[in-house]
mmCIF file of C-alpha atoms and ligand atoms in Angstrom:
data_model
loop_
_atom_site.group_PDB
_atom_site.id
_atom_site.type_symbol
_atom_site.label_atom_id
_atom_site.label_comp_id
_atom_site.label_asym_id
_atom_site.label_seq_id
_atom_site.Cartn_x
_atom_site.Cartn_y
_atom_site.Cartn_z
ATOM 1 C CA MET A 1 -24.942 -12.622 14.366
ATOM 2 C CA HIS A 2 -26.958 -13.544 11.299
ATOM 3 C CA PRO A 3 -24.797 -15.699 9.047
ATOM 4 C CA ARG A 4 -26.239 -16.357 5.622
ATOM 5 C CA ASN A 5 -26.412 -19.550 3.582
ATOM 6 C CA VAL A 6 -25.715 -21.935 6.441
ATOM 7 C CA LEU A 7 -25.961 -25.575 5.405
ATOM 8 C CA GLU A 8 -28.786 -26.856 7.591
ATOM 9 C CA ASP A 9 -29.769 -30.005 5.762
ATOM 10 C CA ASP A 10 -26.566 -31.851 4.796
ATOM 11 C CA ALA A 11 -28.305 -34.956 3.557
ATOM 12 C CA GLY A 12 -31.005 -33.160 1.582
ATOM 13 C CA TYR A 13 -28.742 -30.630 -0.153
ATOM 14 C CA GLN A 14 -27.942 -32.007 -3.585
ATOM 15 C CA GLU A 15 -24.584 -30.368 -4.065
ATOM 16 C CA ASP A 16 -22.455 -30.577 -7.211
ATOM 17 C CA GLY A 17 -19.253 -30.228 -5.213
ATOM 18 C CA LYS A 18 -18.328 -30.419 -1.553
ATOM 19 C CA GLY A 19 -15.149 -29.461 0.301
ATOM 20 C CA ILE A 20 -14.198 -30.200 3.893
ATOM 21 C CA VAL A 21 -11.099 -28.703 5.494
ATOM 22 C CA GLY A 22 -9.715 -28.318 8.987
ATOM 23 C CA ASN A 23 -9.971 -30.791 11.768
ATOM 24 C CA ILE A 24 -12.911 -31.226 14.078
ATOM 25 C CA LYS A 25 -10.504 -32.093 16.899
ATOM 26 C CA CYS A 26 -9.083 -28.565 16.687
ATOM 27 C CA GLY A 27 -12.598 -27.159 16.453
ATOM 28 C CA ASP A 28 -12.097 -25.439 13.137
ATOM 29 C CA GLU A 29 -13.709 -27.773 10.624
ATOM 30 C CA MET A 30 -15.363 -26.095 7.647
ATOM 31 C CA VAL A 31 -17.707 -27.599 5.069
ATOM 32 C CA VAL A 32 -18.630 -25.786 1.857
ATOM 33 C CA ALA A 33 -21.102 -27.173 -0.683
ATOM 34 C CA ILE A 34 -21.841 -25.640 -4.079
ATOM 35 C CA LYS A 35 -24.379 -26.012 -6.836
ATOM 36 C CA VAL A 36 -23.103 -25.227 -10.304
ATOM 37 C CA ASP A 37 -24.890 -23.789 -13.316
ATOM 38 C CA LYS A 38 -23.284 -26.216 -15.731
ATOM 39 C CA LYS A 39 -24.188 -24.280 -18.869
ATOM 40 C CA LYS A 40 -22.624 -21.048 -17.670
ATOM 41 C CA GLY A 41 -19.870 -22.597 -15.545
ATOM 42 C CA THR A 42 -20.926 -20.378 -12.641
ATOM 43 C CA ILE A 43 -21.756 -20.968 -8.992
ATOM 44 C CA ALA A 44 -25.527 -21.091 -8.615
ATOM 45 C CA ASP A 45 -25.602 -21.631 -4.863
ATOM 46 C CA CYS A 46 -23.156 -21.909 -1.992
ATOM 47 C CA LYS A 47 -23.811 -23.232 1.503
ATOM 48 C CA TRP A 48 -21.417 -23.817 4.394
ATOM 49 C CA LYS A 49 -21.118 -24.947 7.975
ATOM 50 C CA THR A 50 -18.302 -24.516 10.473
ATOM 51 C CA TYR A 51 -17.190 -24.952 14.040
ATOM 52 C CA GLY A 52 -14.715 -22.126 13.512
ATOM 53 C CA CYS A 53 -14.522 -18.754 15.244
ATOM 54 C CA ALA A 54 -16.636 -15.638 14.702
ATOM 55 C CA SER A 55 -14.232 -14.327 12.046
ATOM 56 C CA ALA A 56 -14.450 -17.599 10.110
ATOM 57 C CA ILE A 57 -18.250 -17.471 10.334
ATOM 58 C CA ALA A 58 -18.479 -13.846 9.171
ATOM 59 C CA SER A 59 -15.919 -14.380 6.401
ATOM 60 C CA THR A 60 -17.568 -17.489 5.040
ATOM 61 C CA SER A 61 -21.009 -15.925 5.246
ATOM 62 C CA ILE A 62 -19.909 -13.030 3.043
ATOM 63 C CA LEU A 63 -17.913 -15.367 0.797
ATOM 64 C CA SER A 64 -21.027 -17.478 0.197
ATOM 65 C CA GLU A 65 -22.861 -14.332 -0.892
ATOM 66 C CA ILE A 66 -20.255 -12.909 -3.246
ATOM 67 C CA VAL A 67 -19.434 -16.118 -5.103
ATOM 68 C CA LYS A 68 -22.979 -16.646 -6.362
ATOM 69 C CA GLY A 69 -22.950 -15.917 -10.070
ATOM 70 C CA MET A 70 -19.147 -16.005 -10.310
ATOM 71 C CA THR A 71 -17.415 -18.388 -12.671
ATOM 72 C CA LEU A 72 -15.680 -21.308 -10.982
ATOM 73 C CA ASP A 73 -12.352 -19.806 -11.957
ATOM 74 C CA GLU A 74 -13.143 -16.405 -10.463
ATOM 75 C CA ALA A 75 -14.370 -17.960 -7.229
ATOM 76 C CA TYR A 76 -11.283 -20.166 -7.036
ATOM 77 C CA HIS A 77 -9.031 -17.137 -7.192
ATOM 78 C CA ILE A 78 -10.677 -14.898 -4.613
ATOM 79 C CA THR A 79 -8.114 -13.824 -2.029
ATOM 80 C CA ALA A 80 -8.294 -13.375 1.737
ATOM 81 C CA LYS A 81 -7.858 -9.661 1.028
ATOM 82 C CA ASP A 82 -11.001 -9.596 -1.154
ATOM 83 C CA ILE A 83 -13.016 -11.246 1.594
ATOM 84 C CA ALA A 84 -11.715 -8.909 4.314
ATOM 85 C CA LYS A 85 -12.531 -5.933 2.090
ATOM 86 C CA GLU A 86 -16.124 -7.099 1.619
ATOM 87 C CA LEU A 87 -16.411 -7.438 5.388
ATOM 88 C CA GLY A 88 -15.221 -3.878 5.888
ATOM 89 C CA GLY A 89 -11.910 -5.094 7.333
ATOM 90 C CA LEU A 90 -10.566 -7.779 9.641
ATOM 91 C CA PRO A 91 -7.776 -7.520 12.228
ATOM 92 C CA GLU A 92 -4.524 -8.718 10.650
ATOM 93 C CA HIS A 93 -4.161 -11.668 13.037
ATOM 94 C CA LYS A 94 -7.632 -12.846 12.001
ATOM 95 C CA ILE A 95 -6.979 -12.804 8.247
ATOM 96 C CA HIS A 96 -6.103 -16.491 8.305
ATOM 97 C CA CYS A 97 -9.643 -17.261 9.602
ATOM 98 C CA SER A 98 -11.030 -15.969 6.324
ATOM 99 C CA VAL A 99 -8.857 -18.511 4.538
ATOM 100 C CA LEU A 100 -10.684 -21.471 6.037
ATOM 101 C CA GLY A 101 -13.934 -20.891 4.114
ATOM 102 C CA HIS A 102 -12.081 -20.194 0.926
ATOM 103 C CA LYS A 103 -9.959 -23.319 1.285
ATOM 104 C CA ALA A 104 -13.148 -25.355 1.638
ATOM 105 C CA LEU A 105 -14.666 -23.551 -1.358
ATOM 106 C CA ARG A 106 -11.594 -24.430 -3.427
ATOM 107 C CA ALA A 107 -11.925 -28.034 -2.314
ATOM 108 C CA ALA A 108 -15.607 -27.969 -3.327
ATOM 109 C CA ILE A 109 -14.720 -26.601 -6.776
ATOM 110 C CA GLU A 110 -12.028 -29.274 -7.160
ATOM 111 C CA ASP A 111 -14.557 -31.885 -6.088
ATOM 112 C CA TYR A 112 -16.901 -30.605 -8.811
ATOM 113 C CA TYR A 113 -14.099 -30.836 -11.387
ATOM 114 C CA THR A 114 -13.285 -34.361 -10.245
ATOM 115 C CA ARG A 115 -16.927 -35.512 -10.343
ATOM 116 C CA ASN A 116 -17.199 -34.159 -13.896
ATOM 117 C CA GLY A 117 -14.022 -35.628 -15.336
ATOM 118 C CA MET A 118 -12.140 -32.310 -15.395
ATOM 119 C CA THR A 119 -9.207 -33.477 -13.315
ATOM 120 C CA ASP A 120 -6.745 -31.514 -15.468
ATOM 121 C CA LYS A 121 -8.100 -28.370 -13.781
ATOM 122 C CA VAL A 122 -7.349 -29.829 -10.354
ATOM 123 C CA GLU A 123 -3.828 -30.805 -11.343
ATOM 124 C CA ARG A 124 -3.097 -27.251 -12.461
ATOM 125 C CA GLU A 125 -3.829 -25.887 -9.008
ATOM 126 C CA LYS A 126 -1.733 -28.449 -7.140
ATOM 127 C CA GLU A 127 0.889 -27.232 -4.721
ATOM 128 C CA HIS A 128 4.599 -27.247 -5.477
ATOM 129 C CA VAL A 129 7.365 -28.309 -3.136
ATOM 130 C CA ILE A 130 9.716 -25.354 -2.621
ATOM 131 C CA CYS A 131 11.997 -26.766 0.072
ATOM 132 C CA GLN A 132 12.908 -30.312 -0.900
ATOM 133 C CA CYS A 133 14.814 -31.012 2.319
ATOM 134 C CA MET A 134 11.929 -30.172 4.664
ATOM 135 C CA ASN A 135 9.147 -30.867 2.156
ATOM 136 C CA VAL A 136 7.553 -27.415 2.420
ATOM 137 C CA THR A 137 5.187 -26.311 -0.343
ATOM 138 C CA ASP A 138 4.184 -22.924 -1.754
ATOM 139 C CA ILE A 139 0.743 -23.322 -0.163
ATOM 140 C CA GLU A 140 2.328 -23.790 3.264
ATOM 141 C CA ILE A 141 4.391 -20.662 2.697
ATOM 142 C CA GLU A 142 1.228 -18.764 1.780
ATOM 143 C CA HIS A 143 -0.490 -19.950 4.965
ATOM 144 C CA ALA A 144 2.506 -18.970 7.083
ATOM 145 C CA VAL A 145 2.306 -15.471 5.584
ATOM 146 C CA LEU A 146 -1.422 -15.310 6.292
ATOM 147 C CA GLU A 147 -0.716 -16.325 9.865
ATOM 148 C CA GLY A 148 1.709 -13.464 10.303
ATOM 149 C CA ALA A 149 5.174 -14.437 8.985
ATOM 150 C CA LYS A 150 6.701 -11.257 7.560
ATOM 151 C CA THR A 151 10.415 -12.044 7.378
ATOM 152 C CA TYR A 152 12.418 -15.003 6.109
ATOM 153 C CA LEU A 153 13.318 -15.834 9.713
ATOM 154 C CA GLU A 154 9.671 -15.896 10.784
ATOM 155 C CA LEU A 155 8.867 -18.038 7.775
ATOM 156 C CA GLN A 156 11.607 -20.466 8.821
ATOM 157 C CA GLU A 157 10.331 -20.565 12.403
ATOM 158 C CA ARG A 158 6.889 -21.564 11.206
ATOM 159 C CA THR A 159 7.721 -23.954 8.395
ATOM 160 C CA LYS A 160 11.340 -25.048 9.046
ATOM 161 C CA LEU A 161 12.143 -24.471 5.376
ATOM 162 C CA GLY A 162 15.695 -23.664 4.425
ATOM 163 C CA THR A 163 17.145 -25.246 7.551
ATOM 164 C CA VAL A 164 19.154 -27.981 5.818
ATOM 165 C CA CYS A 165 20.961 -27.215 2.523
ATOM 166 C CA GLY A 166 19.565 -23.680 2.181
ATOM 167 C CA GLN A 167 19.148 -23.912 -1.598
ATOM 168 C CA CYS A 168 15.482 -22.931 -1.413
ATOM 169 C CA LYS A 169 16.172 -19.561 0.229
ATOM 170 C CA ASP A 170 15.898 -17.269 -2.828
ATOM 171 C CA LYS A 171 12.758 -18.939 -4.079
ATOM 172 C CA ALA A 172 11.194 -18.798 -0.619
ATOM 173 C CA ILE A 173 12.011 -15.089 -0.184
ATOM 174 C CA LYS A 174 10.500 -14.301 -3.571
ATOM 175 C CA LEU A 175 7.298 -16.173 -2.642
ATOM 176 C CA LEU A 176 7.214 -14.522 0.793
ATOM 177 C CA GLU A 177 7.257 -11.089 -0.853
ATOM 178 C CA ASP A 178 4.670 -12.106 -3.463
ATOM 179 C CA TYR A 179 2.248 -13.426 -0.845
ATOM 180 C CA LYS A 180 2.732 -10.358 1.377
ATOM 181 C CA LYS A 181 1.845 -8.203 -1.590
ATOM 182 C CA LYS A 182 -1.108 -10.421 -2.524
ATOM 183 C CA HIS A 183 -2.662 -10.453 0.945
ATOM 184 C CA PHE A 184 -1.559 -7.305 2.709
ATOM 185 C CA ALA A 185 -0.685 -4.569 0.217
ATOM 186 C CA LYS A 186 -3.328 -1.844 0.221
HETATM 187 S S1 FES B 1 15.899 -27.256 -0.176
HETATM 188 FE FE1 FES B 1 15.293 -26.135 1.552
HETATM 189 S S2 FES B 1 16.826 -26.590 3.013
HETATM 190 FE FE2 FES B 1 17.347 -27.788 1.335
#
């Protein structure tokens, strides 16, 4: 009911990095803007705005609080699980809503790196294609897991990976297990 750090004045906020994800046509667009303490390499301020659901609002509100003072690297690597924990829990089918704010935060950090000539950092975090035939990346696999895929079959239903030559199966199963552990293991 009382989200913190909402970006009220887009034009007047002199951000060092800005990330926009989602699609306004689907109603889930998210904007995150950060100010960076350049000497310390930490996030000095974080503001956001969304048309997403209540879970996205609550998750991004708490995210914007906890990242202040974190290094860019720490903030980049926060997980959906960390955010849900700070909130005191989120229903499993809403976990993916907490990803929206963090995706925009990552984009804002990458934007900061790009503006400051540190593109090597951005490259390092780029996604990798796991299924060549269907062009499915590790990031898409992670999102499918966050949206509820628990078995290889469910992963296939959502992403269509592994439906042609099948060579990506072992790699995909390994990633599926890793992401389940990352986001859902207690
Ligand atoms: S590499 Fe995934 S189906 Fe061929």
